[in-house]
mmCIF file of C-alpha atoms in Angstrom:
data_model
loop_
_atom_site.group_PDB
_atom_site.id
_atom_site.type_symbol
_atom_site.label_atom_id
_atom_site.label_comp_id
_atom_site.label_asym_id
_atom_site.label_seq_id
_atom_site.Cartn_x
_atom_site.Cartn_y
_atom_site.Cartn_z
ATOM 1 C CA UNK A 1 122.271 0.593 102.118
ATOM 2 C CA UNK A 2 122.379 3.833 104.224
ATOM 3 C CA UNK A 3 125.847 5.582 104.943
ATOM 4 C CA UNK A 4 128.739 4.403 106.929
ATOM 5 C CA UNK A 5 129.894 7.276 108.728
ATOM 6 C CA UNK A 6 132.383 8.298 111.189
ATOM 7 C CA UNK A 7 131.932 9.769 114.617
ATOM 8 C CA UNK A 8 133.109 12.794 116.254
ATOM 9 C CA UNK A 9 132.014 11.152 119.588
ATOM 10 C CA UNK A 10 130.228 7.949 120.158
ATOM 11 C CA UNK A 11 126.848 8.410 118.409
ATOM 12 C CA UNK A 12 127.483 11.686 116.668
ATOM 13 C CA UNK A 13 128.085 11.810 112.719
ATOM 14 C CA UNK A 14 131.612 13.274 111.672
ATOM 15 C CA UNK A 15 129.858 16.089 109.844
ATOM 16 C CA UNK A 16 130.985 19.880 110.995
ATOM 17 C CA UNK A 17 131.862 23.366 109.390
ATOM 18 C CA UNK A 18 134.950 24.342 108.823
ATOM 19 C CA UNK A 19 137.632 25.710 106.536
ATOM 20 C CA UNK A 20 139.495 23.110 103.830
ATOM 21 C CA UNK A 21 142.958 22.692 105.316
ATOM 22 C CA UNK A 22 144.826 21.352 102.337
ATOM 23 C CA UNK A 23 145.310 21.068 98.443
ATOM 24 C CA UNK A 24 143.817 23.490 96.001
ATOM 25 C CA UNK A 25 140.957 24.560 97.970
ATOM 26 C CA UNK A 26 142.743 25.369 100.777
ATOM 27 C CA UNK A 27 141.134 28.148 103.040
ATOM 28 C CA UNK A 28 137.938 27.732 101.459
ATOM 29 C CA UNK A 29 134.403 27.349 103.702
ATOM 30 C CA UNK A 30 132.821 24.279 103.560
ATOM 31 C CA UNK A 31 131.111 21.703 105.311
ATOM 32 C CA UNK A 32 132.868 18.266 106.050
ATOM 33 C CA UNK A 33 131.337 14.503 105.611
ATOM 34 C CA UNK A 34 133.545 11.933 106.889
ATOM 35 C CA UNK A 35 132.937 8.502 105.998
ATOM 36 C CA UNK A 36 134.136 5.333 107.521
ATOM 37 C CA UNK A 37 135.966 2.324 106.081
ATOM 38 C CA UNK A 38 139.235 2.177 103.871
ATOM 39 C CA UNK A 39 141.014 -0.594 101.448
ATOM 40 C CA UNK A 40 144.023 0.843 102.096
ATOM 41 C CA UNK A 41 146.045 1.179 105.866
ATOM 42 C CA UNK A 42 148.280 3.683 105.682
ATOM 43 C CA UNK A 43 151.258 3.804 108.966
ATOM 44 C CA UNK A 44 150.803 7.067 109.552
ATOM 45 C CA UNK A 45 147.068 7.740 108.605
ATOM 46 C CA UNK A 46 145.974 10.099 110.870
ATOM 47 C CA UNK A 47 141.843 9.135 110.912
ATOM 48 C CA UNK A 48 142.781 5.653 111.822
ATOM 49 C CA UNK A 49 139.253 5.342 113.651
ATOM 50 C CA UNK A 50 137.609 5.074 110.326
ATOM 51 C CA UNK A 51 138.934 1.704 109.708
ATOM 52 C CA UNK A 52 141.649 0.322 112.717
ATOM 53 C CA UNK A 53 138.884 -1.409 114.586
ATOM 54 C CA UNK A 54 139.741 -4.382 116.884
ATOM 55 C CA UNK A 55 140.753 -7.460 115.664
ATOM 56 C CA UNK A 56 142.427 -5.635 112.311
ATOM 57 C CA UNK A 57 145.340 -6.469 111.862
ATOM 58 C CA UNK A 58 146.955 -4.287 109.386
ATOM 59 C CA UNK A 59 149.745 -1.900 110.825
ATOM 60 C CA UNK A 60 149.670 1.055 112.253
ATOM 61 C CA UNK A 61 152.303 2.951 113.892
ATOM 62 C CA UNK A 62 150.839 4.620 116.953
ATOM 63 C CA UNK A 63 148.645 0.108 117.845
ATOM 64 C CA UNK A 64 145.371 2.065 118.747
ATOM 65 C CA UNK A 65 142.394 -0.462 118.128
ATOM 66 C CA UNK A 66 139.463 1.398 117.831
ATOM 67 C CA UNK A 67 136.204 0.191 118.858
ATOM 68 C CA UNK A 68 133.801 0.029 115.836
ATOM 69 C CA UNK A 69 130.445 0.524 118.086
ATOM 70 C CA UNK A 70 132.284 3.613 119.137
ATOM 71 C CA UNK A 71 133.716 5.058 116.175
ATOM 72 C CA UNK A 72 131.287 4.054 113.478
ATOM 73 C CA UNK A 73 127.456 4.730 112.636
ATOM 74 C CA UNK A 74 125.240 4.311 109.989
ATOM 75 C CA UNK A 75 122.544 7.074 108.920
ATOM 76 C CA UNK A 76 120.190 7.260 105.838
ATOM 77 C CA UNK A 77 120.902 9.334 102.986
ATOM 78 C CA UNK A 78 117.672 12.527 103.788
ATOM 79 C CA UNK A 79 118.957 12.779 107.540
ATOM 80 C CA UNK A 80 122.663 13.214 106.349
ATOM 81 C CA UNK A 81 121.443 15.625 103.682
ATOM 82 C CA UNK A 82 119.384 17.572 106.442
ATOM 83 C CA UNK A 83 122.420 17.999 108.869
ATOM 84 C CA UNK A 84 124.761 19.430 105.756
ATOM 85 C CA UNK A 85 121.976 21.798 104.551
ATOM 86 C CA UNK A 86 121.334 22.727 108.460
ATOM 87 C CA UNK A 87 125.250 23.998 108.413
ATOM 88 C CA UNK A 88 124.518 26.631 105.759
ATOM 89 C CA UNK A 89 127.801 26.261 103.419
ATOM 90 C CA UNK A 90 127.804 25.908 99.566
ATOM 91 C CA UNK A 91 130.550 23.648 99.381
ATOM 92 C CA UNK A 92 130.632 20.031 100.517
ATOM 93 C CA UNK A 93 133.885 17.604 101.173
ATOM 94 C CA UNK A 94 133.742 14.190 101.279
ATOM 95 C CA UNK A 95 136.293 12.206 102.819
ATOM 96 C CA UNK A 96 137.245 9.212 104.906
ATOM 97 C CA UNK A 97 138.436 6.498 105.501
ATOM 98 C CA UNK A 98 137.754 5.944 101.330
ATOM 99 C CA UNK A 99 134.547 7.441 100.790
ATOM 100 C CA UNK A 100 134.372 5.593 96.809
ATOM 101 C CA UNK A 101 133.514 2.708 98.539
ATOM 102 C CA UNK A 102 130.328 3.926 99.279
ATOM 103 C CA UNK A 103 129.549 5.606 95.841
ATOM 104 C CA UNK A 104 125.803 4.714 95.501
ATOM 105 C CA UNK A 105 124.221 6.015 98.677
ATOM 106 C CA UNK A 106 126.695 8.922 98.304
ATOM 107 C CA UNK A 107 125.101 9.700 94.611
ATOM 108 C CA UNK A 108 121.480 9.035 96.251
ATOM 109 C CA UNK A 109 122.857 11.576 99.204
ATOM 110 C CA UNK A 110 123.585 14.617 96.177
ATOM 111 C CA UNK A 111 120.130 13.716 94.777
ATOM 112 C CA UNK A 112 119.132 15.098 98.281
ATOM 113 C CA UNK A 113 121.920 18.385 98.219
ATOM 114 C CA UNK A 114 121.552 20.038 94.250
ATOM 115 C CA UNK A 115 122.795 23.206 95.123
ATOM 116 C CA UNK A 116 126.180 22.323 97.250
ATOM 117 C CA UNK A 117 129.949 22.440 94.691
ATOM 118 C CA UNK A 118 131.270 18.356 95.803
ATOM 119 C CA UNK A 119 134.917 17.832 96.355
ATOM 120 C CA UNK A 120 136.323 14.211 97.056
ATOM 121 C CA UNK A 121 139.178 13.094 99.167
ATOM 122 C CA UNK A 122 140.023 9.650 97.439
ATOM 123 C CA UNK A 123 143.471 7.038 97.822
ATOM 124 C CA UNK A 124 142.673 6.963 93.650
ATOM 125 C CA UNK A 125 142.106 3.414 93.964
ATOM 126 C CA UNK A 126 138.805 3.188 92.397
ATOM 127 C CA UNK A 127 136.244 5.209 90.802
ATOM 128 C CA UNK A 128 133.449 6.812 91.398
ATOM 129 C CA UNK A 129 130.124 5.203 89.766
ATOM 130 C CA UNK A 130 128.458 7.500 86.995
ATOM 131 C CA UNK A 131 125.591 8.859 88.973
ATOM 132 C CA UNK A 132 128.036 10.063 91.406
ATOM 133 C CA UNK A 133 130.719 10.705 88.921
ATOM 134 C CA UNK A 134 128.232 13.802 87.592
ATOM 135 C CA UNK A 135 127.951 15.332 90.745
ATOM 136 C CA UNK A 136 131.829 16.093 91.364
ATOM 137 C CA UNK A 137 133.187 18.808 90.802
ATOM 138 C CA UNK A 138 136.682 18.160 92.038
ATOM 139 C CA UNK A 139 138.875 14.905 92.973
ATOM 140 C CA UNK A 140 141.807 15.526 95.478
ATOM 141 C CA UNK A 141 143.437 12.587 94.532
ATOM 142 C CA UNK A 142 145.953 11.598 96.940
ATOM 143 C CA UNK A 143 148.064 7.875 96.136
ATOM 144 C CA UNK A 144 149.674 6.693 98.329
ATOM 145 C CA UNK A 145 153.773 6.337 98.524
ATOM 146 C CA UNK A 146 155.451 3.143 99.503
ATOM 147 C CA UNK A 147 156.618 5.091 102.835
ATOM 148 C CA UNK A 148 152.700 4.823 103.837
ATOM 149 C CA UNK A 149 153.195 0.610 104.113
ATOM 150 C CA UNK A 150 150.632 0.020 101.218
ATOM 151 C CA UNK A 151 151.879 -2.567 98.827
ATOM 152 C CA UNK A 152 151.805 -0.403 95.398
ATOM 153 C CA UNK A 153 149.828 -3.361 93.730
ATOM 154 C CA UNK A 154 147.314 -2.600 95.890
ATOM 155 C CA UNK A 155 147.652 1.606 96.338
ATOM 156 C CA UNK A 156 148.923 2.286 92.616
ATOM 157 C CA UNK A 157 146.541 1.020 89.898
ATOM 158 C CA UNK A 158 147.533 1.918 86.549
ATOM 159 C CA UNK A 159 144.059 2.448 85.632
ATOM 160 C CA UNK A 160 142.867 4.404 87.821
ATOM 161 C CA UNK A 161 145.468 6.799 87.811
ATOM 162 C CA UNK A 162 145.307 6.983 84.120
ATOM 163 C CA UNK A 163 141.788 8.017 83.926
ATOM 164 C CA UNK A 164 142.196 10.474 87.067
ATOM 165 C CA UNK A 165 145.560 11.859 84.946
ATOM 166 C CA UNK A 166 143.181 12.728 82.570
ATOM 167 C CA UNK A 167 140.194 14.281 84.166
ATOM 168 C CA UNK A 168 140.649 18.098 84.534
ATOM 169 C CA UNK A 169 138.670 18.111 87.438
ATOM 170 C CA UNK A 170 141.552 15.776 89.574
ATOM 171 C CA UNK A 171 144.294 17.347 91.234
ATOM 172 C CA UNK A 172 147.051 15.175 93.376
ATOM 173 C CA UNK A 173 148.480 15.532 96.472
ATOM 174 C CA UNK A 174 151.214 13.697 97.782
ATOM 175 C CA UNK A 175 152.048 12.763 101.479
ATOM 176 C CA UNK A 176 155.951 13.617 101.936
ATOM 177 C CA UNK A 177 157.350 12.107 104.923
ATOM 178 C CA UNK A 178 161.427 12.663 103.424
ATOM 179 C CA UNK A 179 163.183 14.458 100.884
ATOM 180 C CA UNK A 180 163.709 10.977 99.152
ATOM 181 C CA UNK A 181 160.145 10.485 98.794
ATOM 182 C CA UNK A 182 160.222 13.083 96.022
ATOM 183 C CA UNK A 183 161.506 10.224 93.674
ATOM 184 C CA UNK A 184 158.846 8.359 93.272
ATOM 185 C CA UNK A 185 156.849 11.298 92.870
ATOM 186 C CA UNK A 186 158.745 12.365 89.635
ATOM 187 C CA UNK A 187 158.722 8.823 88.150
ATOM 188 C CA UNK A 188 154.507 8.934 89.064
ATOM 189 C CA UNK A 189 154.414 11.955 87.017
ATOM 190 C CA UNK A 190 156.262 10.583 84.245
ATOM 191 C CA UNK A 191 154.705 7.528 83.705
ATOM 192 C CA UNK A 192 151.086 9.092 84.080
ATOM 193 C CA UNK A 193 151.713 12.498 82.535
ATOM 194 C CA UNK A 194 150.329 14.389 85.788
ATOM 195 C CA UNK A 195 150.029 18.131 85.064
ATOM 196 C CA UNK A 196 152.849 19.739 87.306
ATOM 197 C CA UNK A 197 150.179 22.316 88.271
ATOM 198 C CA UNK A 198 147.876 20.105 89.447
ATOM 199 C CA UNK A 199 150.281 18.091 92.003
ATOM 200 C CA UNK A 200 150.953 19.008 95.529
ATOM 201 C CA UNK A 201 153.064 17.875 97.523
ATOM 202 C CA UNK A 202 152.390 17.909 101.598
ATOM 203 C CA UNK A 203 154.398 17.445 104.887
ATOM 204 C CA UNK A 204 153.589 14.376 106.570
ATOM 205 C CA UNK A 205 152.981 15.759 110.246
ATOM 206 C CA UNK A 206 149.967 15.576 112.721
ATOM 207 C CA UNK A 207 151.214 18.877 114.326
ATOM 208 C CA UNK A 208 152.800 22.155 113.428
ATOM 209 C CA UNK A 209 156.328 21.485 114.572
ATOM 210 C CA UNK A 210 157.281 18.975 112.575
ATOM 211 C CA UNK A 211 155.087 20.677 109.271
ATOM 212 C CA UNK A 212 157.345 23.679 109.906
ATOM 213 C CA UNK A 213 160.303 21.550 109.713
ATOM 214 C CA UNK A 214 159.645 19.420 106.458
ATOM 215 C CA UNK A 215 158.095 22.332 104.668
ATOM 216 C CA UNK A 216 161.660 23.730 104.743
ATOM 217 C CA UNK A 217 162.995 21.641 102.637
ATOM 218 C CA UNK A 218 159.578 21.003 100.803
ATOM 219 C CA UNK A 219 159.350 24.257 99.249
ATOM 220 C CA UNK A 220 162.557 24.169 97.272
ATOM 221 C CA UNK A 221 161.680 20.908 95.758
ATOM 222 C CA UNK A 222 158.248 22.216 94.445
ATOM 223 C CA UNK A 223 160.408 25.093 93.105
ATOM 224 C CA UNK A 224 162.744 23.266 91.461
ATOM 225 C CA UNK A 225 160.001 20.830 89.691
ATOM 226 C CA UNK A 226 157.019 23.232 89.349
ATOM 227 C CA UNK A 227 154.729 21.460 91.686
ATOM 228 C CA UNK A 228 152.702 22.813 94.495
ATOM 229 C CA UNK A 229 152.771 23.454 98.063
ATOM 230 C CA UNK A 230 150.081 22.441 100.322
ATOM 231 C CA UNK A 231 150.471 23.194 104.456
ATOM 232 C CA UNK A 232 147.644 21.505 106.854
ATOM 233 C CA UNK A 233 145.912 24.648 108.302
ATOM 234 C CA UNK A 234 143.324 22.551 110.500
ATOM 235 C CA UNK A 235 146.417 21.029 111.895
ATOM 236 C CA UNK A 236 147.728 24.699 113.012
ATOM 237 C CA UNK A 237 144.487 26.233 113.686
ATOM 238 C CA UNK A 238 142.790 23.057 116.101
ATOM 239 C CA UNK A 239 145.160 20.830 116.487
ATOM 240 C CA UNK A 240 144.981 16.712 115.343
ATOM 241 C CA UNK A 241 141.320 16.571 116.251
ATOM 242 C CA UNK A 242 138.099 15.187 115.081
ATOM 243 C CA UNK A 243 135.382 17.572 113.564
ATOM 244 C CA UNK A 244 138.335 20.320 112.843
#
């Protein structure tokens, strides 16, 4: 099966140059792959066009339906490798929508790329498959909070999270939307062990005002328990925008 990607405008792959905006490779070059498709729906999920299509009917707070014809594309695995090698960066992120769904065209697309350092965007729901699983060199691992309307039986599985817990390549990042949501970050850490170097915790926000505001009182609470800060540069540099 070829690629399920998302678009940047109808009939043009989601795949641009840029700088990382978030989690421990924050501010580094690299070139972005965004697939389509999720098993999760988060509220506030701000690439909603990878999976709100019409006729879903999971929520989502802002009721866009997106049209799939418009806002989905499929391309095989050598022309996908040829645009990310035609943008000239060493460092490739994958992300989505959930781009584990698609592990086996995305290990045949590395067979194509030998040379690029892989990072993952994953919900931590599943896993990749061991021909892609050798090709990563970093998980962002982000679960998802019950303030993002995911049932946790569905966005929390104690398997998974125990074998990212325990990968040193996996870091986590956690979407913050209120002070309170910090509680079941602490009782995540303690039932998994997570390393309290290795979480981040992030501003829910899909523009600079309101990042501003919650990273005010974000940044004591990663103080107080050792975790990590992460901001959303693309946000402040471009905007809530595709291709960014």
């Amino acid at each position: 099966m070829p690629l399920v990607l998302a678009t940047q405008a109808p009939g043009e792959p989601e795949i641009f140059a840029s700088v990382q905006g978030e989690g421990p490779s924050a501010g580094m070059p690299c070139t972005f792959l965004r697939l389509s498709r999720c098993n999760l729906a988060c509220v506030w999920c701000d690439t909603a066009y990878t999976w709100h299509f019409a006729g879903d009917e999971r929520p989502h707070r802002d009721g866009v339906e997106f049209d799939r014809a418009a806002n989905q594309l499929t391309l095989g695995e050598e022309e996908v490798a040829a645009r990310i090698t035609a943008l000239g960066q060493k460092r490739l992120v994958i992300t989505g929508g959930e781009p584990l769904l698609q592990a086996p065209a995305l290990a045949r697309l590395l067979g194509h790329l030998p040379d690029v350092t892989v990072e993952i965007e994953t919900n931590g729901t599943t896993r990749a498959s061991p021909a892609l699983d050798i090709r990563i060199d970093q998980f962002n691992v982000s679960p998802k909070l019950a303030h993002s309307g995911n049932p946790a039986e569905l966005a929390l599985i104690p398997e998974r999270l125990d074998a990212y817990a325990t990968d040193p390549r996996a870091w986590f990042k956690f979407v913050i939307a209120a002070p309170a949501d910090l509680d079941e970050v602490l009782a995540l850490r303690d039932r998994y062990r997570f390393k309290p170097d290795h979480v981040f915790l992030m501003p829910e926000g899909t523009d600079s005002e309101t990042l501003r505001d919650r990273e005010q009182w974000l940044a004591p609470l990663c103080v107080e328990h050792g975790f990590r800060m992460s901001d959303r540069l693309h946000i402040h540099l471009f905007g809530d925008t595709r291709g960014t």
